[in-house]
CSV table of C-alpha atoms and ligand atoms in Angstrom, one decimal:
chain,number,residue,atom,x,y,z
A,1088,MET,CA,-101.6,214.4,36.3
A,1089,ALA,CA,-102.3,217.6,37.8
A,1090,LEU,CA,-99.0,219.1,36.1
A,1091,PHE,CA,-100.1,218.5,32.5
A,1092,ARG,CA,-104.0,218.5,32.9
A,1093,HIS,CA,-105.9,221.5,31.6
A,1094,ALA,CA,-102.8,222.7,29.8
A,1095,THR,CA,-104.1,225.5,27.4
A,1096,PHE,CA,-102.9,226.9,24.3
A,1097,GLU,CA,-101.0,230.1,24.8
A,1098,ILE,CA,-99.1,231.3,22.0
A,1099,SER,CA,-96.8,230.5,18.8
A,1100,ALA,CA,-93.7,232.2,17.6
A,1101,ALA,CA,-91.8,231.5,14.4
A,1102,LYS,CA,-88.3,231.6,16.5
A,1103,PRO,CA,-87.2,231.9,20.0
A,1104,SER,CA,-86.9,235.5,19.9
A,1105,GLY,CA,-90.5,235.9,19.3
A,1106,LEU,CA,-91.1,234.1,22.4
A,1107,PRO,CA,-92.0,236.7,25.3
A,1108,PRO,CA,-89.3,236.5,27.9
A,1109,SER,CA,-91.7,236.8,30.8
A,1110,LEU,CA,-93.0,233.0,29.8
A,1111,GLY,CA,-91.7,231.8,33.0
A,1112,SER,CA,-90.0,228.3,33.6
A,1113,GLU,CA,-90.4,226.3,30.3
A,1114,ILE,CA,-90.1,222.6,29.5
A,1115,ALA,CA,-89.7,221.6,25.8
A,1116,PHE,CA,-90.8,218.6,23.8
A,1117,ALA,CA,-88.6,217.9,20.5
A,1118,GLY,CA,-88.3,214.9,18.1
A,1119,ARG,CA,-88.4,214.0,14.4
A,1120,SER,CA,-91.8,214.3,12.8
A,1121,ASN,CA,-93.6,211.3,13.3
A,1122,ALA,CA,-91.6,210.1,16.0
A,1123,GLY,CA,-95.0,210.3,18.1
A,1124,LYS,CA,-94.7,213.8,20.0
A,1125,SER,CA,-98.2,215.3,19.6
A,1126,SER,CA,-99.7,212.0,20.5
A,1127,ALA,CA,-97.3,211.9,23.7
A,1128,ILE,CA,-98.0,215.5,24.6
A,1129,ASN,CA,-101.8,214.8,24.3
A,1130,THR,CA,-101.5,211.3,26.4
A,1131,LEU,CA,-99.8,213.5,29.2
A,1132,VAL,CA,-102.4,216.5,29.0
A,1133,GLY,CA,-104.9,213.6,29.1
A,1134,HIS,CA,-108.0,215.4,27.8
A,1135,THR,CA,-107.8,217.0,24.6
A,1136,ARG,CA,-106.3,216.5,21.1
A,1137,LEU,CA,-104.2,219.6,22.3
A,1138,ALA,CA,-101.0,219.3,21.0
A,1139,PHE,CA,-102.6,218.6,17.5
A,1140,VAL,CA,-102.8,222.7,17.5
A,1141,SER,CA,-99.3,222.4,16.3
A,1142,LYS,CA,-100.2,220.5,13.5
A,1143,THR,CA,-102.7,222.7,12.0
A,1144,PRO,CA,-101.5,224.2,8.8
A,1145,GLY,CA,-99.2,227.3,9.2
A,1146,ARG,CA,-98.1,226.1,12.6
A,1147,THR,CA,-96.1,223.0,12.2
A,1148,GLN,CA,-92.6,225.1,11.8
A,1149,LEU,CA,-93.5,226.9,14.5
A,1150,ILE,CA,-92.7,226.9,18.6
A,1151,ASN,CA,-96.0,226.3,20.0
A,1152,VAL,CA,-96.5,227.3,23.7
A,1153,PHE,CA,-99.0,225.6,26.0
A,1154,ARG,CA,-99.4,226.8,29.4
A,1155,MET,CA,-99.8,224.1,32.5
A,1156,LYS,CA,-101.4,224.6,35.8
A,1157,ASN,CA,-98.3,224.9,37.7
A,1158,GLY,CA,-97.7,228.3,35.6
A,1159,ALA,CA,-94.9,226.8,33.8
A,1160,ALA,CA,-94.9,226.7,30.0
A,1161,LEU,CA,-95.1,223.2,27.7
A,1162,VAL,CA,-93.0,224.3,24.5
A,1163,ASP,CA,-93.5,221.9,21.6
A,1164,LEU,CA,-90.7,222.6,19.3
A,1165,PRO,CA,-91.2,221.9,15.3
A,1166,GLY,CA,-90.4,218.4,14.4
A,1167,TYR,CA,-87.4,217.7,12.1
A,1168,GLY,CA,-86.1,215.3,10.0
A,1169,TYR,CA,-89.3,215.9,7.3
A,1170,ALA,CA,-87.8,214.1,4.3
A,1171,ASP,CA,-89.4,216.7,1.5
A,1172,VAL,CA,-88.5,220.0,2.5
A,1173,PRO,CA,-86.2,222.4,0.7
A,1174,ALA,CA,-82.7,222.7,2.2
A,1175,ARG,CA,-83.3,226.5,3.2
A,1176,VAL,CA,-86.0,225.2,5.3
A,1177,LYS,CA,-84.2,222.7,6.9
A,1178,ALA,CA,-81.7,225.2,7.9
A,1179,HIS,CA,-84.3,227.5,9.4
A,1180,TRP,CA,-85.6,224.8,11.6
A,1181,GLN,CA,-82.2,223.7,12.6
A,1182,ASN,CA,-81.0,227.2,13.4
A,1183,VAL,CA,-84.7,227.8,15.6
A,1184,LEU,CA,-83.8,224.3,17.4
A,1185,ALA,CA,-80.3,225.2,18.0
A,1186,ALA,CA,-80.8,228.6,19.3
A,1187,TYR,CA,-83.8,227.2,21.8
A,1188,VAL,CA,-82.1,224.7,23.1
A,1189,SER,CA,-78.8,225.9,23.6
A,1190,SER,CA,-79.5,229.5,24.8
A,1191,ARG,CA,-83.0,229.8,26.0
A,1192,GLN,CA,-82.2,230.7,29.9
A,1193,ALA,CA,-86.3,230.0,31.0
A,1194,LEU,CA,-86.2,226.4,29.7
A,1195,LYS,CA,-85.6,223.9,32.6
A,1196,ALA,CA,-85.4,220.6,30.9
A,1197,LEU,CA,-86.0,218.8,27.6
A,1198,VAL,CA,-88.2,216.0,26.9
A,1199,LEU,CA,-87.0,214.0,23.6
A,1200,ILE,CA,-89.3,212.1,22.0
A,1201,MET,CA,-87.9,209.2,19.7
A,1202,ASP,CA,-89.6,206.3,18.2
A,1203,ALA,CA,-88.7,203.2,20.2
A,1204,ARG,CA,-87.9,201.4,16.6
A,1205,HIS,CA,-85.3,204.2,16.0
A,1206,PRO,CA,-83.8,206.0,18.8
A,1207,LEU,CA,-80.9,208.2,18.8
A,1208,ARG,CA,-81.1,209.0,14.8
A,1209,PRO,CA,-78.5,211.6,13.7
A,1210,LEU,CA,-80.9,214.7,14.0
A,1211,ASP,CA,-81.6,213.5,17.8
A,1212,LEU,CA,-77.8,213.2,18.5
A,1213,GLN,CA,-77.3,216.8,16.7
A,1214,LEU,CA,-80.2,218.1,19.1
A,1215,LEU,CA,-78.2,216.5,22.1
A,1216,GLU,CA,-75.1,218.0,21.1
A,1217,TRP,CA,-76.5,221.9,21.2
A,1218,TYR,CA,-78.4,220.9,24.6
A,1219,LEU,CA,-76.3,218.8,26.8
A,1220,PRO,CA,-73.4,221.5,27.3
A,1221,THR,CA,-76.2,223.6,29.1
A,1222,GLY,CA,-75.9,221.2,31.6
A,1223,LYS,CA,-79.6,221.2,31.9
A,1224,PRO,CA,-81.4,217.6,32.1
A,1225,VAL,CA,-83.0,215.7,29.4
A,1226,HIS,CA,-85.8,212.8,29.4
A,1227,CYS,CA,-86.2,210.7,26.5
A,1228,LEU,CA,-89.5,208.7,25.7
A,1229,LEU,CA,-89.1,206.0,23.6
A,1230,THR,CA,-92.6,205.9,22.1
A,1231,LYS,CA,-94.5,203.4,19.9
A,1232,ALA,CA,-93.1,200.8,22.3
A,1233,ASP,CA,-96.1,198.9,21.6
A,1234,LYS,CA,-94.7,197.9,18.4
A,1235,LEU,CA,-91.7,196.3,20.0
A,1236,SER,CA,-91.8,192.7,21.6
A,1237,ARG,CA,-91.0,192.7,25.4
A,1238,SER,CA,-87.1,191.6,24.7
A,1239,GLU,CA,-86.9,194.0,22.1
A,1240,GLN,CA,-88.2,196.8,24.4
A,1241,ALA,CA,-85.8,195.9,27.1
A,1242,LEU,CA,-82.8,195.6,24.9
A,1243,THR,CA,-83.6,199.3,23.4
A,1244,LEU,CA,-83.9,200.6,26.7
A,1245,ARG,CA,-80.5,199.1,27.7
A,1246,ARG,CA,-78.9,200.3,24.7
A,1247,VAL,CA,-80.3,203.8,24.6
A,1248,GLU,CA,-79.3,204.4,28.3
A,1249,ALA,CA,-75.9,203.2,28.1
A,1250,GLN,CA,-75.2,205.6,25.0
A,1251,LEU,CA,-77.1,208.2,26.9
A,1252,LYS,CA,-75.2,208.0,30.2
A,1253,SER,CA,-72.0,207.8,28.5
A,1254,ALA,CA,-72.7,211.4,27.0
A,1255,ASN,CA,-74.3,212.7,30.1
A,1256,GLN,CA,-75.1,211.9,33.5
A,1257,ASN,CA,-78.2,214.0,33.4
A,1258,ALA,CA,-80.0,212.0,30.8
A,1259,SER,CA,-82.6,209.5,31.5
A,1260,VAL,CA,-84.9,207.2,29.2
A,1261,GLN,CA,-88.2,205.2,29.4
A,1262,LEU,CA,-90.5,203.3,27.3
A,1263,PHE,CA,-93.5,204.8,26.4
A,1264,SER,CA,-96.9,203.9,24.4
A,1265,SER,CA,-99.6,206.6,23.6
A,1266,LEU,CA,-101.6,203.7,22.2
A,1267,LYS,CA,-101.6,201.5,25.1
A,1268,ARG,CA,-101.1,204.4,27.7
A,1269,GLU,CA,-98.0,202.6,28.9
A,1270,GLY,CA,-95.2,204.7,30.6
A,1271,VAL,CA,-97.5,207.6,31.3
A,1272,GLU,CA,-97.1,207.6,35.3
A,1273,GLU,CA,-93.1,206.9,34.8
A,1274,ALA,CA,-93.3,210.0,32.4
A,1275,GLU,CA,-95.4,212.3,34.8
A,1276,GLY,CA,-93.1,211.6,37.7
A,1277,ALA,CA,-89.6,211.8,35.5
A,1278,ILE,CA,-91.1,215.1,34.3
A,1279,ALA,CA,-92.4,216.5,37.5
A,1280,ARG,CA,-89.1,215.7,39.0
A,1281,LEU,CA,-87.2,217.9,36.2
A,1282,PHE,CA,-89.1,221.1,37.9
A,1283,GLY,CA,-87.7,220.0,41.0
A,1284,ASN,CA,-91.3,219.1,41.8
A,1285,PRO,CA,-91.7,215.5,42.9
A,1286,PRO,CA,-95.3,214.4,42.1
A,1287,SER,CA,-96.0,213.1,45.9
A,1288,ALA,CA,-95.3,216.9,46.7
A,1289,ASP,CA,-98.6,217.7,44.9
A,1290,PRO,CA,-101.7,217.2,46.8
A,1291,VAL,CA,-103.9,216.1,44.1
A,1292,ALA,CA,-101.3,214.6,42.0
A,1293,SER,CA,-102.7,211.1,42.0
A,1294,ASP,CA,-106.1,212.1,40.5
B,1873,GDP,P1,-95.6,213.5,15.7
B,1873,GDP,O1,-95.3,213.9,14.4
B,1873,GDP,O2,-94.3,213.3,16.6
B,1873,GDP,O3,-96.2,214.6,16.4
B,1873,GDP,O4,-96.3,212.2,15.4
B,1873,GDP,P2,-97.8,211.9,15.8
B,1873,GDP,O5,-98.0,211.8,17.4
B,1873,GDP,O6,-98.6,212.5,15.1
B,1873,GDP,O7,-97.7,210.4,15.4
B,1873,GDP,C1,-97.4,210.0,14.3
B,1873,GDP,C2,-97.8,208.7,14.0
B,1873,GDP,O8,-97.5,207.5,14.9
B,1873,GDP,C3,-99.4,208.6,13.8
B,1873,GDP,O9,-100.0,207.7,12.8
B,1873,GDP,C4,-100.2,208.2,15.3
B,1873,GDP,O10,-101.0,207.5,15.6
B,1873,GDP,C5,-98.6,207.1,15.6
B,1873,GDP,N1,-98.4,206.7,16.7
B,1873,GDP,C6,-98.2,207.9,17.9
B,1873,GDP,N2,-98.0,207.0,19.0
B,1873,GDP,C7,-97.9,206.0,19.0
B,1873,GDP,C8,-97.8,205.1,20.1
B,1873,GDP,O11,-97.8,205.3,21.0
B,1873,GDP,N3,-98.1,203.7,19.4
B,1873,GDP,C9,-98.4,203.7,17.9
B,1873,GDP,N4,-98.6,202.4,17.7
B,1873,GDP,N5,-98.7,204.5,17.2
B,1873,GDP,C10,-98.3,205.6,17.7
Protein backbone atom coordinates (compact mmCIF):
# COMPACT_ATOMS: atom_id res chain seq x y z
CA MET A 1 0.00 0.00 0.00
CA ALA A 2 1.13 3.50 -0.80
CA LEU A 3 1.18 4.68 2.79
CA PHE A 4 3.84 2.24 3.88
CA ARG A 5 5.59 1.30 0.69
CA HIS A 6 9.12 2.62 0.29
CA ALA A 7 9.39 3.55 3.96
CA THR A 8 13.02 4.16 4.83
CA PHE A 9 14.97 3.98 8.05
CA GLU A 10 15.57 7.43 9.48
CA ILE A 11 16.85 7.54 13.03
CA SER A 12 17.10 5.70 16.37
CA ALA A 13 16.76 7.21 19.83
CA ALA A 14 17.29 5.77 23.30
CA LYS A 15 14.39 7.74 24.74
CA PRO A 16 11.57 9.97 23.50
CA SER A 17 13.48 13.14 24.32
CA GLY A 18 16.12 11.96 21.84
CA LEU A 19 13.64 12.09 18.97
CA PRO A 20 13.68 15.28 16.92
CA PRO A 21 10.56 17.34 17.69
CA SER A 22 10.18 17.95 13.98
CA LEU A 23 9.50 14.35 12.98
CA GLY A 24 5.94 15.22 11.96
CA SER A 25 2.94 12.96 12.59
CA GLU A 26 3.91 9.66 14.13
CA ILE A 27 2.22 6.29 14.22
CA ALA A 28 3.77 3.88 16.67
CA PHE A 29 3.95 0.08 16.65
CA ALA A 30 4.25 -1.61 20.04
CA GLY A 31 4.13 -5.18 21.28
CA ARG A 32 5.70 -7.90 23.35
CA SER A 33 8.96 -9.22 22.00
CA ASN A 34 8.31 -12.13 19.66
CA ALA A 35 4.68 -11.12 19.09
CA GLY A 36 5.46 -10.65 15.39
CA LYS A 37 5.89 -6.86 15.29
CA SER A 38 8.88 -6.81 12.92
CA SER A 39 7.19 -9.31 10.60
CA ALA A 40 3.98 -7.25 10.60
CA ILE A 41 5.84 -4.01 9.81
CA ASN A 42 7.77 -5.73 7.03
CA THR A 43 4.56 -7.20 5.63
CA LEU A 44 2.89 -3.79 5.63
CA VAL A 45 5.91 -2.01 4.18
CA GLY A 46 5.94 -4.79 1.65
CA HIS A 47 9.34 -4.70 0.04
CA THR A 48 12.20 -5.26 2.44
CA ARG A 49 13.21 -6.70 5.79
CA LEU A 50 13.02 -3.11 6.92
CA ALA A 51 11.89 -3.57 10.51
CA PHE A 52 14.63 -6.10 11.17
CA VAL A 53 16.84 -3.02 11.30
CA SER A 54 15.27 -2.67 14.74
CA LYS A 55 16.57 -6.10 15.69
CA THR A 56 20.21 -5.54 14.86
CA PRO A 57 22.54 -5.62 17.85
CA GLY A 58 22.42 -2.36 19.76
CA ARG A 59 19.05 -1.32 18.37
CA THR A 60 16.59 -3.63 20.16
CA GLN A 61 16.17 -1.27 23.10
CA LEU A 62 15.91 1.79 20.91
CA ILE A 63 13.00 3.65 19.39
CA ASN A 64 13.54 3.18 15.66
CA VAL A 65 11.95 5.58 13.22
CA PHE A 66 11.06 4.96 9.58
CA ARG A 67 9.80 7.62 7.19
CA MET A 68 6.69 6.78 5.22
CA LYS A 69 5.71 8.04 1.79
CA ASN A 70 3.13 10.48 3.13
CA GLY A 71 5.84 12.16 5.20
CA ALA A 72 4.65 10.68 8.48
CA ALA A 73 6.94 8.69 10.74
CA LEU A 74 6.45 5.01 11.56
CA VAL A 75 7.86 4.56 15.05
CA ASP A 76 8.92 1.04 16.03
CA LEU A 77 8.93 0.96 19.84
CA PRO A 78 11.15 -1.49 21.72
CA GLY A 79 9.52 -4.89 22.29
CA TYR A 80 8.64 -5.58 25.92
CA GLY A 81 8.33 -8.68 28.06
CA TYR A 82 11.71 -10.31 27.46
CA ALA A 83 12.14 -12.93 30.17
CA ASP A 84 15.88 -12.76 30.68
CA VAL A 85 16.76 -9.15 31.31
CA PRO A 86 17.78 -7.48 34.54
CA ALA A 87 15.09 -5.55 36.43
CA ARG A 88 17.00 -2.31 35.78
CA VAL A 89 16.73 -2.81 32.02
CA LYS A 90 13.03 -3.73 32.26
CA ALA A 91 12.38 -0.59 34.28
CA HIS A 92 14.18 1.50 31.67
CA TRP A 93 12.02 0.09 28.83
CA GLN A 94 8.87 0.67 30.82
CA ASN A 95 9.85 4.27 31.44
CA VAL A 96 10.61 4.80 27.76
CA LEU A 97 7.31 3.27 26.65
CA ALA A 98 5.26 5.05 29.28
CA ALA A 99 6.82 8.42 28.47
CA TYR A 100 6.39 7.97 24.74
CA VAL A 101 2.80 6.70 24.57
CA SER A 102 1.45 8.97 27.30
CA SER A 103 3.12 12.25 26.37
CA ARG A 104 4.38 12.33 22.81
CA GLN A 105 2.50 15.15 21.10
CA ALA A 106 3.34 14.04 17.56
CA LEU A 107 1.92 10.56 18.20
CA LYS A 108 -1.38 10.24 16.31
CA ALA A 109 -2.22 6.58 16.83
CA LEU A 110 -0.90 3.33 18.24
CA VAL A 111 -0.81 -0.04 16.54
CA LEU A 112 -0.61 -2.75 19.19
CA ILE A 113 0.74 -6.08 18.02
CA MET A 114 -0.29 -9.15 20.00
CA ASP A 115 0.13 -12.86 19.36
CA ALA A 116 -3.42 -14.07 18.63
CA ARG A 117 -2.80 -17.03 20.95
CA HIS A 118 -1.92 -14.76 23.90
CA PRO A 119 -3.66 -11.39 23.57
CA LEU A 120 -3.98 -8.72 26.25
CA ARG A 121 -1.23 -9.99 28.52
CA PRO A 122 -0.46 -7.85 31.61
CA LEU A 123 2.20 -5.73 29.87
CA ASP A 124 -0.15 -5.08 26.94
CA LEU A 125 -2.79 -3.90 29.40
CA GLN A 126 -0.20 -1.77 31.15
CA LEU A 127 0.70 -0.09 27.87
CA LEU A 128 -2.99 0.59 27.18
CA GLU A 129 -3.37 2.06 30.65
CA TRP A 130 -0.65 4.56 29.85
CA TYR A 131 -1.97 5.29 26.38
CA LEU A 132 -5.78 5.27 26.48
CA PRO A 133 -6.15 8.34 28.74
CA THR A 134 -4.70 10.39 25.85
CA GLY A 135 -7.96 9.72 23.97
CA LYS A 136 -6.01 8.81 20.81
CA PRO A 137 -6.99 5.72 18.82
CA VAL A 138 -5.43 2.27 19.01
CA HIS A 139 -5.67 -0.48 16.40
CA CYS A 140 -4.70 -3.99 17.48
CA LEU A 141 -3.30 -6.65 15.17
CA LEU A 142 -3.75 -10.20 16.45
CA THR A 143 -0.77 -11.71 14.68
CA LYS A 144 0.10 -15.32 13.87
CA ALA A 145 -3.64 -15.85 13.33
CA ASP A 146 -2.64 -18.72 11.04
CA LYS A 147 -1.80 -20.71 14.17
CA LEU A 148 -5.48 -20.71 15.21
CA SER A 149 -8.40 -22.58 13.64
CA ARG A 150 -11.17 -20.49 12.06
CA SER A 151 -13.40 -20.97 15.10
CA GLU A 152 -10.58 -20.07 17.52
CA GLN A 153 -9.89 -16.96 15.45
CA ALA A 154 -13.52 -15.86 15.61
CA LEU A 155 -13.70 -16.49 19.34
CA THR A 156 -10.45 -14.63 20.06
CA LEU A 157 -11.51 -11.68 17.93
CA ARG A 158 -14.86 -11.38 19.71
CA ARG A 159 -13.29 -11.71 23.14
CA VAL A 160 -10.55 -9.11 22.54
CA GLU A 161 -13.00 -6.76 20.82
CA ALA A 162 -15.36 -6.93 23.81
CA GLN A 163 -12.56 -6.31 26.31
CA LEU A 164 -11.16 -3.38 24.34
CA LYS A 165 -14.51 -1.74 23.69
CA SER A 166 -15.32 -1.84 27.38
CA ALA A 167 -12.06 0.05 28.01
CA ASN A 168 -12.23 2.49 25.11
CA GLN A 169 -14.42 3.28 22.13
CA ASN A 170 -11.38 4.38 20.18
CA ALA A 171 -10.00 0.85 20.03
CA SER A 172 -10.29 -1.53 17.10
CA VAL A 173 -8.96 -5.02 16.52
CA GLN A 174 -8.42 -7.47 13.69
CA LEU A 175 -6.78 -10.79 12.87
CA PHE A 176 -3.47 -10.70 11.01
CA SER A 177 -0.96 -13.14 9.60
CA SER A 178 2.35 -12.11 8.14
CA LEU A 179 2.99 -15.71 7.12
CA LYS A 180 -0.24 -16.04 5.12
CA ARG A 181 -0.48 -12.33 4.32
CA GLU A 182 -3.97 -12.28 5.82
CA GLY A 183 -5.51 -9.10 7.16
CA VAL A 184 -3.03 -6.90 5.29
CA GLU A 185 -5.58 -4.79 3.39
CA GLU A 186 -7.75 -4.46 6.48
CA ALA A 187 -4.74 -3.24 8.48
CA GLU A 188 -3.72 -0.78 5.77
CA GLY A 189 -7.23 0.63 5.65
CA ALA A 190 -7.52 0.88 9.42
CA ILE A 191 -4.14 2.55 9.82
CA ALA A 192 -4.81 4.98 6.97
CA ARG A 193 -8.06 5.94 8.71
CA LEU A 194 -6.15 6.58 11.92
CA PHE A 195 -4.35 9.29 9.97
CA GLY A 196 -7.70 10.60 8.81
CA ASN A 197 -6.76 9.33 5.37
CA PRO A 198 -9.22 6.83 3.90
CA PRO A 199 -7.32 4.67 1.40
CA SER A 200 -9.76 5.64 -1.38
CA ALA A 201 -8.57 9.25 -1.02
CA ASP A 202 -5.14 8.14 -2.17
CA PRO A 203 -4.97 7.75 -5.96
CA VAL A 204 -2.25 5.10 -5.80
CA ALA A 205 -3.57 3.23 -2.78
CA SER A 206 -4.70 0.26 -4.82
CA ASP A 207 -1.29 -0.49 -6.39
P1 LIG B 1 8.97 -9.32 17.11
O1 LIG B 1 9.97 -9.73 18.16
O2 LIG B 1 7.67 -8.92 17.72
O3 LIG B 1 9.49 -8.32 16.13
O4 LIG B 1 8.62 -10.68 16.30
P2 LIG B 1 9.12 -11.21 14.88
O5 LIG B 1 8.46 -10.49 13.78
O6 LIG B 1 10.60 -11.31 14.87
O7 LIG B 1 8.49 -12.69 14.94
C1 LIG B 1 8.78 -13.59 15.98
C2 LIG B 1 8.63 -15.02 15.45
O8 LIG B 1 7.28 -15.24 15.06
C3 LIG B 1 9.49 -15.30 14.22
O9 LIG B 1 9.95 -16.64 14.31
C4 LIG B 1 8.51 -15.15 13.08
O10 LIG B 1 8.85 -15.92 11.96
C5 LIG B 1 7.22 -15.63 13.69
N1 LIG B 1 6.05 -14.97 13.08
C6 LIG B 1 5.85 -13.64 12.94
N2 LIG B 1 4.66 -13.39 12.33
C7 LIG B 1 4.09 -14.61 12.11
C8 LIG B 1 2.84 -15.02 11.52
O11 LIG B 1 2.00 -14.22 11.08
N3 LIG B 1 2.60 -16.38 11.49
C9 LIG B 1 3.49 -17.28 11.99
N4 LIG B 1 3.14 -18.58 11.93
N5 LIG B 1 4.67 -16.93 12.52
C10 LIG B 1 4.97 -15.62 12.59
